[in-house]
Amino acid sequence: MDVDTKIKLYSKMVLIRLVEETIAEKYDQQKMRCPTHLSTGQEAVSAAVGMALQKEDLAVSTHRSHGHYLGKGGNIPRMIAEIYGKEGGCSKGKGGSMHLIDLSVGFMGSTAIVGNSIPIGAGLGLAMQLEKSNNISCIFVGDGAIEEGVFAETVNFCAQRNLPVLFLCENNFYSVYSSLSVRQPKDRPIYKMVEAMGIKSFKGNGNDVFGVYQKTLESISKIKDGGGPRFLEFETYRWREHCGPNYDNNIGYRTEDEFLEWKRKDPILLAEIKLLEQNILSKELIKSINQKAKEQVDEAFQFAEKSPFPKKEDAFKDIYAGVEF
Ligand SMILES: Cc1ncc(C[n+]2csc(CCOP(=O)(O)OP(=O)(O)O)c2C)c(N)n1
Ligand SMILES: [Mg+2]
């Protein structure tokens, strides 16, 4: 992997982290009136997968999609404006945090209903196959979405049709307040189940941005060579509460110790240590990456503040009316 790619992956994680931590910081101003599911701690997958996908590859995502959107090349001001419910938002202020859509970067939508975007992603893959395009459809899912019936149906369909689909599972071990251990059988790893359903599958460290990037690139290349769908499970951890800006380790569903153990495996810190050792990053470069990110984030919030609310007469207008798909 070249030096430039390594720095880009690191910088992308820093940017995603700052965007979300700024949302958390400003959330109590009551200007962001939609629920927000932050992915602080999970930035490696967003940065790496987003960079491994090409612009023409399409992605669908979940309620926790800020990082996925920004990783895919999403526009920060338009995302923040969307969360502010403003007309300048990527979904014209009608969707909020859980309904980000931006066709210009191939981000085909996130939805609040768990599992809802899985068959949409398969449909995109089917269209690509029929059109003989050389692109892929990436379906982001959490470990909880695996338990939805539609996941099994979609995996079966994609395997049977050899569709150009990448299933990208961020296993953060929780679905709201329920740990994986009370939801899925012991000793039955998710990726093993999917492998048995007919899709080549892999499990890896979701906090190692370089490993995620390499594995995702390799899988995309196999899919593009006609190798059929792939399933990647990356283990990671969300630092903040399921929904909202706070920490919630005090409410009893997980321990502070578990959280601290994962915090030590902070994907940004791990990448920083590696790149400092390799003399790719310096203290000065880290400072300038952070400074640049701060400028971008400040600008995005200013844009959102200034953008008007959607007009009443546009309430029932399709935001993509007239757009060619
Ligand atoms: C069909 C459906 N069932 C339940 C919910 C409530 N719900 C919202 S997010 C969520 C957790 C999903 O967990 P996971 O897929 O692991 O994603 P994570 O929140 O960990 O990123 C649940 C159960 C929902 N939105 N839709
Ligand atoms: Mg989860």
mmCIF file of C-alpha atoms in Angstrom, residues 157-324:
data_model
loop_
_atom_site.group_PDB
_atom_site.id
_atom_site.type_symbol
_atom_site.label_atom_id
_atom_site.label_comp_id
_atom_site.label_asym_id
_atom_site.label_seq_id
_atom_site.Cartn_x
_atom_site.Cartn_y
_atom_site.Cartn_z
ATOM 1 C CA PHE A 157 -30.818 -14.777 -4.041
ATOM 2 C CA CYS A 158 -27.395 -13.151 -4.472
ATOM 3 C CA ALA A 159 -25.590 -16.488 -4.191
ATOM 4 C CA GLN A 160 -27.916 -18.231 -6.629
ATOM 5 C CA ARG A 161 -27.602 -15.393 -9.200
ATOM 6 C CA ASN A 162 -23.906 -14.771 -8.638
ATOM 7 C CA LEU A 163 -24.635 -11.059 -8.154
ATOM 8 C CA PRO A 164 -21.920 -8.400 -7.864
ATOM 9 C CA VAL A 165 -22.747 -7.652 -4.242
ATOM 10 C CA LEU A 166 -20.505 -7.016 -1.267
ATOM 11 C CA PHE A 167 -22.136 -7.565 2.127
ATOM 12 C CA LEU A 168 -20.269 -5.498 4.663
ATOM 13 C CA CYS A 169 -21.158 -6.416 8.227
ATOM 14 C CA GLU A 170 -19.973 -4.205 11.061
ATOM 15 C CA ASN A 171 -20.208 -6.494 14.042
ATOM 16 C CA ASN A 172 -20.168 -4.166 17.048
ATOM 17 C CA PHE A 173 -21.603 -6.935 19.258
ATOM 18 C CA TYR A 174 -24.814 -5.083 20.139
ATOM 19 C CA SER A 175 -28.254 -4.477 18.790
ATOM 20 C CA VAL A 176 -29.438 -1.561 20.931
ATOM 21 C CA TYR A 177 -29.046 -2.976 24.476
ATOM 22 C CA SER A 178 -28.867 -6.682 23.580
ATOM 23 C CA SER A 179 -25.477 -8.282 23.214
ATOM 24 C CA LEU A 180 -24.774 -10.829 20.524
ATOM 25 C CA SER A 181 -24.620 -13.542 23.181
ATOM 26 C CA VAL A 182 -28.342 -13.241 23.991
ATOM 27 C CA ARG A 183 -29.375 -13.041 20.331
ATOM 28 C CA GLN A 184 -27.364 -15.552 18.341
ATOM 29 C CA PRO A 185 -26.118 -19.086 19.046
ATOM 30 C CA LYS A 186 -22.820 -19.480 20.822
ATOM 31 C CA ASP A 187 -19.980 -20.868 18.687
ATOM 32 C CA ARG A 188 -21.700 -19.968 15.436
ATOM 33 C CA PRO A 189 -19.795 -17.039 13.958
ATOM 34 C CA ILE A 190 -21.858 -14.890 11.597
ATOM 35 C CA TYR A 191 -19.441 -15.271 8.696
ATOM 36 C CA LYS A 192 -19.455 -19.070 9.050
ATOM 37 C CA MET A 193 -23.239 -19.128 8.787
ATOM 38 C CA VAL A 194 -23.124 -16.976 5.657
ATOM 39 C CA GLU A 195 -20.374 -19.147 4.170
ATOM 40 C CA ALA A 196 -22.639 -22.156 4.673
ATOM 41 C CA MET A 197 -25.376 -20.286 2.797
ATOM 42 C CA GLY A 198 -23.194 -20.155 -0.292
ATOM 43 C CA ILE A 199 -21.263 -16.894 -0.142
ATOM 44 C CA LYS A 200 -17.486 -16.673 0.309
ATOM 45 C CA SER A 201 -17.012 -15.041 3.696
ATOM 46 C CA PHE A 202 -14.296 -13.626 5.885
ATOM 47 C CA LYS A 203 -13.948 -12.184 9.383
ATOM 48 C CA GLY A 204 -11.369 -9.545 10.294
ATOM 49 C CA ASN A 205 -10.351 -6.813 12.709
ATOM 50 C CA GLY A 206 -12.630 -3.855 12.022
ATOM 51 C CA ASN A 207 -10.354 -1.431 13.864
ATOM 52 C CA ASP A 208 -7.384 -2.011 11.579
ATOM 53 C CA VAL A 209 -8.035 0.441 8.762
ATOM 54 C CA PHE A 210 -5.231 -0.907 6.559
ATOM 55 C CA GLY A 211 -6.358 -4.525 6.934
ATOM 56 C CA VAL A 212 -9.983 -3.608 6.199
ATOM 57 C CA TYR A 213 -8.903 -1.661 3.114
ATOM 58 C CA GLN A 214 -6.745 -4.465 1.762
ATOM 59 C CA LYS A 215 -9.346 -7.175 2.334
ATOM 60 C CA THR A 216 -12.153 -5.049 0.876
ATOM 61 C CA LEU A 217 -10.132 -4.184 -2.231
ATOM 62 C CA GLU A 218 -9.307 -7.854 -2.752
ATOM 63 C CA SER A 219 -12.970 -8.859 -2.371
ATOM 64 C CA ILE A 220 -14.176 -6.130 -4.743
ATOM 65 C CA SER A 221 -11.692 -7.266 -7.344
ATOM 66 C CA LYS A 222 -12.928 -10.887 -7.062
ATOM 67 C CA ILE A 223 -16.553 -9.725 -7.364
ATOM 68 C CA LYS A 224 -15.681 -7.636 -10.438
ATOM 69 C CA ASP A 225 -13.981 -10.650 -11.983
ATOM 70 C CA GLY A 226 -17.320 -12.439 -11.848
ATOM 71 C CA GLY A 227 -16.509 -14.349 -8.665
ATOM 72 C CA GLY A 228 -19.912 -13.675 -7.159
ATOM 73 C CA PRO A 229 -20.929 -12.021 -3.897
ATOM 74 C CA ARG A 230 -18.678 -11.721 -0.871
ATOM 75 C CA PHE A 231 -19.467 -11.295 2.825
ATOM 76 C CA LEU A 232 -17.024 -9.444 5.066
ATOM 77 C CA GLU A 233 -17.543 -9.312 8.826
ATOM 78 C CA PHE A 234 -15.456 -6.763 10.681
ATOM 79 C CA GLU A 235 -15.454 -6.655 14.457
ATOM 80 C CA THR A 236 -15.571 -3.201 15.984
ATOM 81 C CA TYR A 237 -17.278 -1.264 18.791
ATOM 82 C CA ARG A 238 -19.459 1.816 19.096
ATOM 83 C CA TRP A 239 -18.260 4.070 21.864
ATOM 84 C CA ARG A 240 -21.378 6.149 22.468
ATOM 85 C CA GLU A 241 -24.955 5.161 23.268
ATOM 86 C CA HIS A 242 -27.026 3.350 20.643
ATOM 87 C CA CYS A 243 -28.861 6.530 19.677
ATOM 88 C CA GLY A 244 -27.841 9.993 20.781
ATOM 89 C CA PRO A 245 -24.791 11.954 21.853
ATOM 90 C CA ASN A 246 -24.054 10.448 25.273
ATOM 91 C CA TYR A 247 -22.125 7.574 26.792
ATOM 92 C CA ASP A 248 -24.304 4.926 28.437
ATOM 93 C CA ASN A 249 -22.003 2.369 30.024
ATOM 94 C CA ASN A 250 -23.655 3.167 33.354
ATOM 95 C CA ILE A 251 -27.062 1.726 32.478
ATOM 96 C CA GLY A 252 -26.018 -1.879 32.838
ATOM 97 C CA TYR A 253 -26.142 -3.581 29.456
ATOM 98 C CA ARG A 254 -22.395 -3.446 28.979
ATOM 99 C CA THR A 255 -19.470 -2.757 31.278
ATOM 100 C CA GLU A 256 -17.168 0.215 31.511
ATOM 101 C CA ASP A 257 -14.243 -2.235 31.404
ATOM 102 C CA GLU A 258 -15.387 -3.660 28.067
ATOM 103 C CA PHE A 259 -15.703 -0.132 26.670
ATOM 104 C CA LEU A 260 -12.240 0.849 27.943
ATOM 105 C CA GLU A 261 -10.731 -2.256 26.417
ATOM 106 C CA TRP A 262 -12.128 -1.266 23.021
ATOM 107 C CA LYS A 263 -11.117 2.349 23.525
ATOM 108 C CA ARG A 264 -7.527 1.147 23.804
ATOM 109 C CA LYS A 265 -8.071 -0.354 20.338
ATOM 110 C CA ASP A 266 -9.132 3.036 18.925
ATOM 111 C CA PRO A 267 -8.732 2.676 15.133
ATOM 112 C CA ILE A 268 -7.307 6.191 14.790
ATOM 113 C CA LEU A 269 -4.762 5.645 17.545
ATOM 114 C CA LEU A 270 -3.727 2.255 16.125
ATOM 115 C CA ALA A 271 -3.183 3.757 12.671
ATOM 116 C CA GLU A 272 -1.354 6.741 14.161
ATOM 117 C CA ILE A 273 1.090 4.511 16.079
ATOM 118 C CA LYS A 274 1.766 2.420 12.974
ATOM 119 C CA LEU A 275 2.316 5.409 10.704
ATOM 120 C CA LEU A 276 4.548 7.197 13.228
ATOM 121 C CA GLU A 277 6.671 4.039 13.502
ATOM 122 C CA GLN A 278 6.933 3.912 9.718
ATOM 123 C CA ASN A 279 7.911 7.611 9.629
ATOM 124 C CA ILE A 280 4.910 8.298 7.398
ATOM 125 C CA LEU A 281 3.249 10.572 9.916
ATOM 126 C CA SER A 282 4.946 13.233 12.006
ATOM 127 C CA LYS A 283 3.536 15.283 14.887
ATOM 128 C CA GLU A 284 3.345 18.278 12.515
ATOM 129 C CA LEU A 285 1.474 16.318 9.843
ATOM 130 C CA ILE A 286 -1.003 15.002 12.444
ATOM 131 C CA LYS A 287 -1.580 18.579 13.587
ATOM 132 C CA SER A 288 -2.211 19.818 10.079
ATOM 133 C CA ILE A 289 -4.577 16.896 9.271
ATOM 134 C CA ASN A 290 -6.585 17.736 12.388
ATOM 135 C CA GLN A 291 -6.561 21.451 11.596
ATOM 136 C CA LYS A 292 -7.793 20.827 8.052
ATOM 137 C CA ALA A 293 -10.552 18.571 9.351
ATOM 138 C CA LYS A 294 -11.619 21.223 11.842
ATOM 139 C CA GLU A 295 -11.890 23.851 9.105
ATOM 140 C CA GLN A 296 -14.038 21.522 6.982
ATOM 141 C CA VAL A 297 -16.310 20.668 9.903
ATOM 142 C CA ASP A 298 -16.704 24.320 10.978
ATOM 143 C CA GLU A 299 -17.621 25.271 7.415
ATOM 144 C CA ALA A 300 -20.164 22.435 7.255
ATOM 145 C CA PHE A 301 -21.956 23.575 10.399
ATOM 146 C CA GLN A 302 -21.981 27.173 9.168
ATOM 147 C CA PHE A 303 -23.523 26.002 5.900
ATOM 148 C CA ALA A 304 -26.203 24.068 7.799
ATOM 149 C CA GLU A 305 -27.007 27.023 10.042
ATOM 150 C CA LYS A 306 -27.400 29.367 7.060
ATOM 151 C CA SER A 307 -29.392 27.010 4.853
ATOM 152 C CA PRO A 308 -33.176 27.692 4.892
ATOM 153 C CA PHE A 309 -35.765 25.183 6.051
ATOM 154 C CA PRO A 310 -37.624 23.380 3.222
ATOM 155 C CA LYS A 311 -40.593 25.285 1.828
ATOM 156 C CA LYS A 312 -44.074 24.212 2.858
ATOM 157 C CA GLU A 313 -45.189 23.902 -0.762
ATOM 158 C CA ASP A 314 -42.371 21.404 -1.408
ATOM 159 C CA ALA A 315 -43.490 19.056 1.366
ATOM 160 C CA PHE A 316 -44.906 16.416 -0.970
ATOM 161 C CA LYS A 317 -42.505 16.939 -3.877
ATOM 162 C CA ASP A 318 -40.286 13.998 -4.747
ATOM 163 C CA ILE A 319 -36.721 15.137 -4.084
ATOM 164 C CA TYR A 320 -35.511 13.179 -7.108
ATOM 165 C CA ALA A 321 -38.244 14.190 -9.527
ATOM 166 C CA GLY A 322 -36.701 14.461 -12.978
ATOM 167 C CA VAL A 323 -33.396 12.850 -11.989
ATOM 168 C CA GLU A 324 -32.109 10.155 -14.355
#
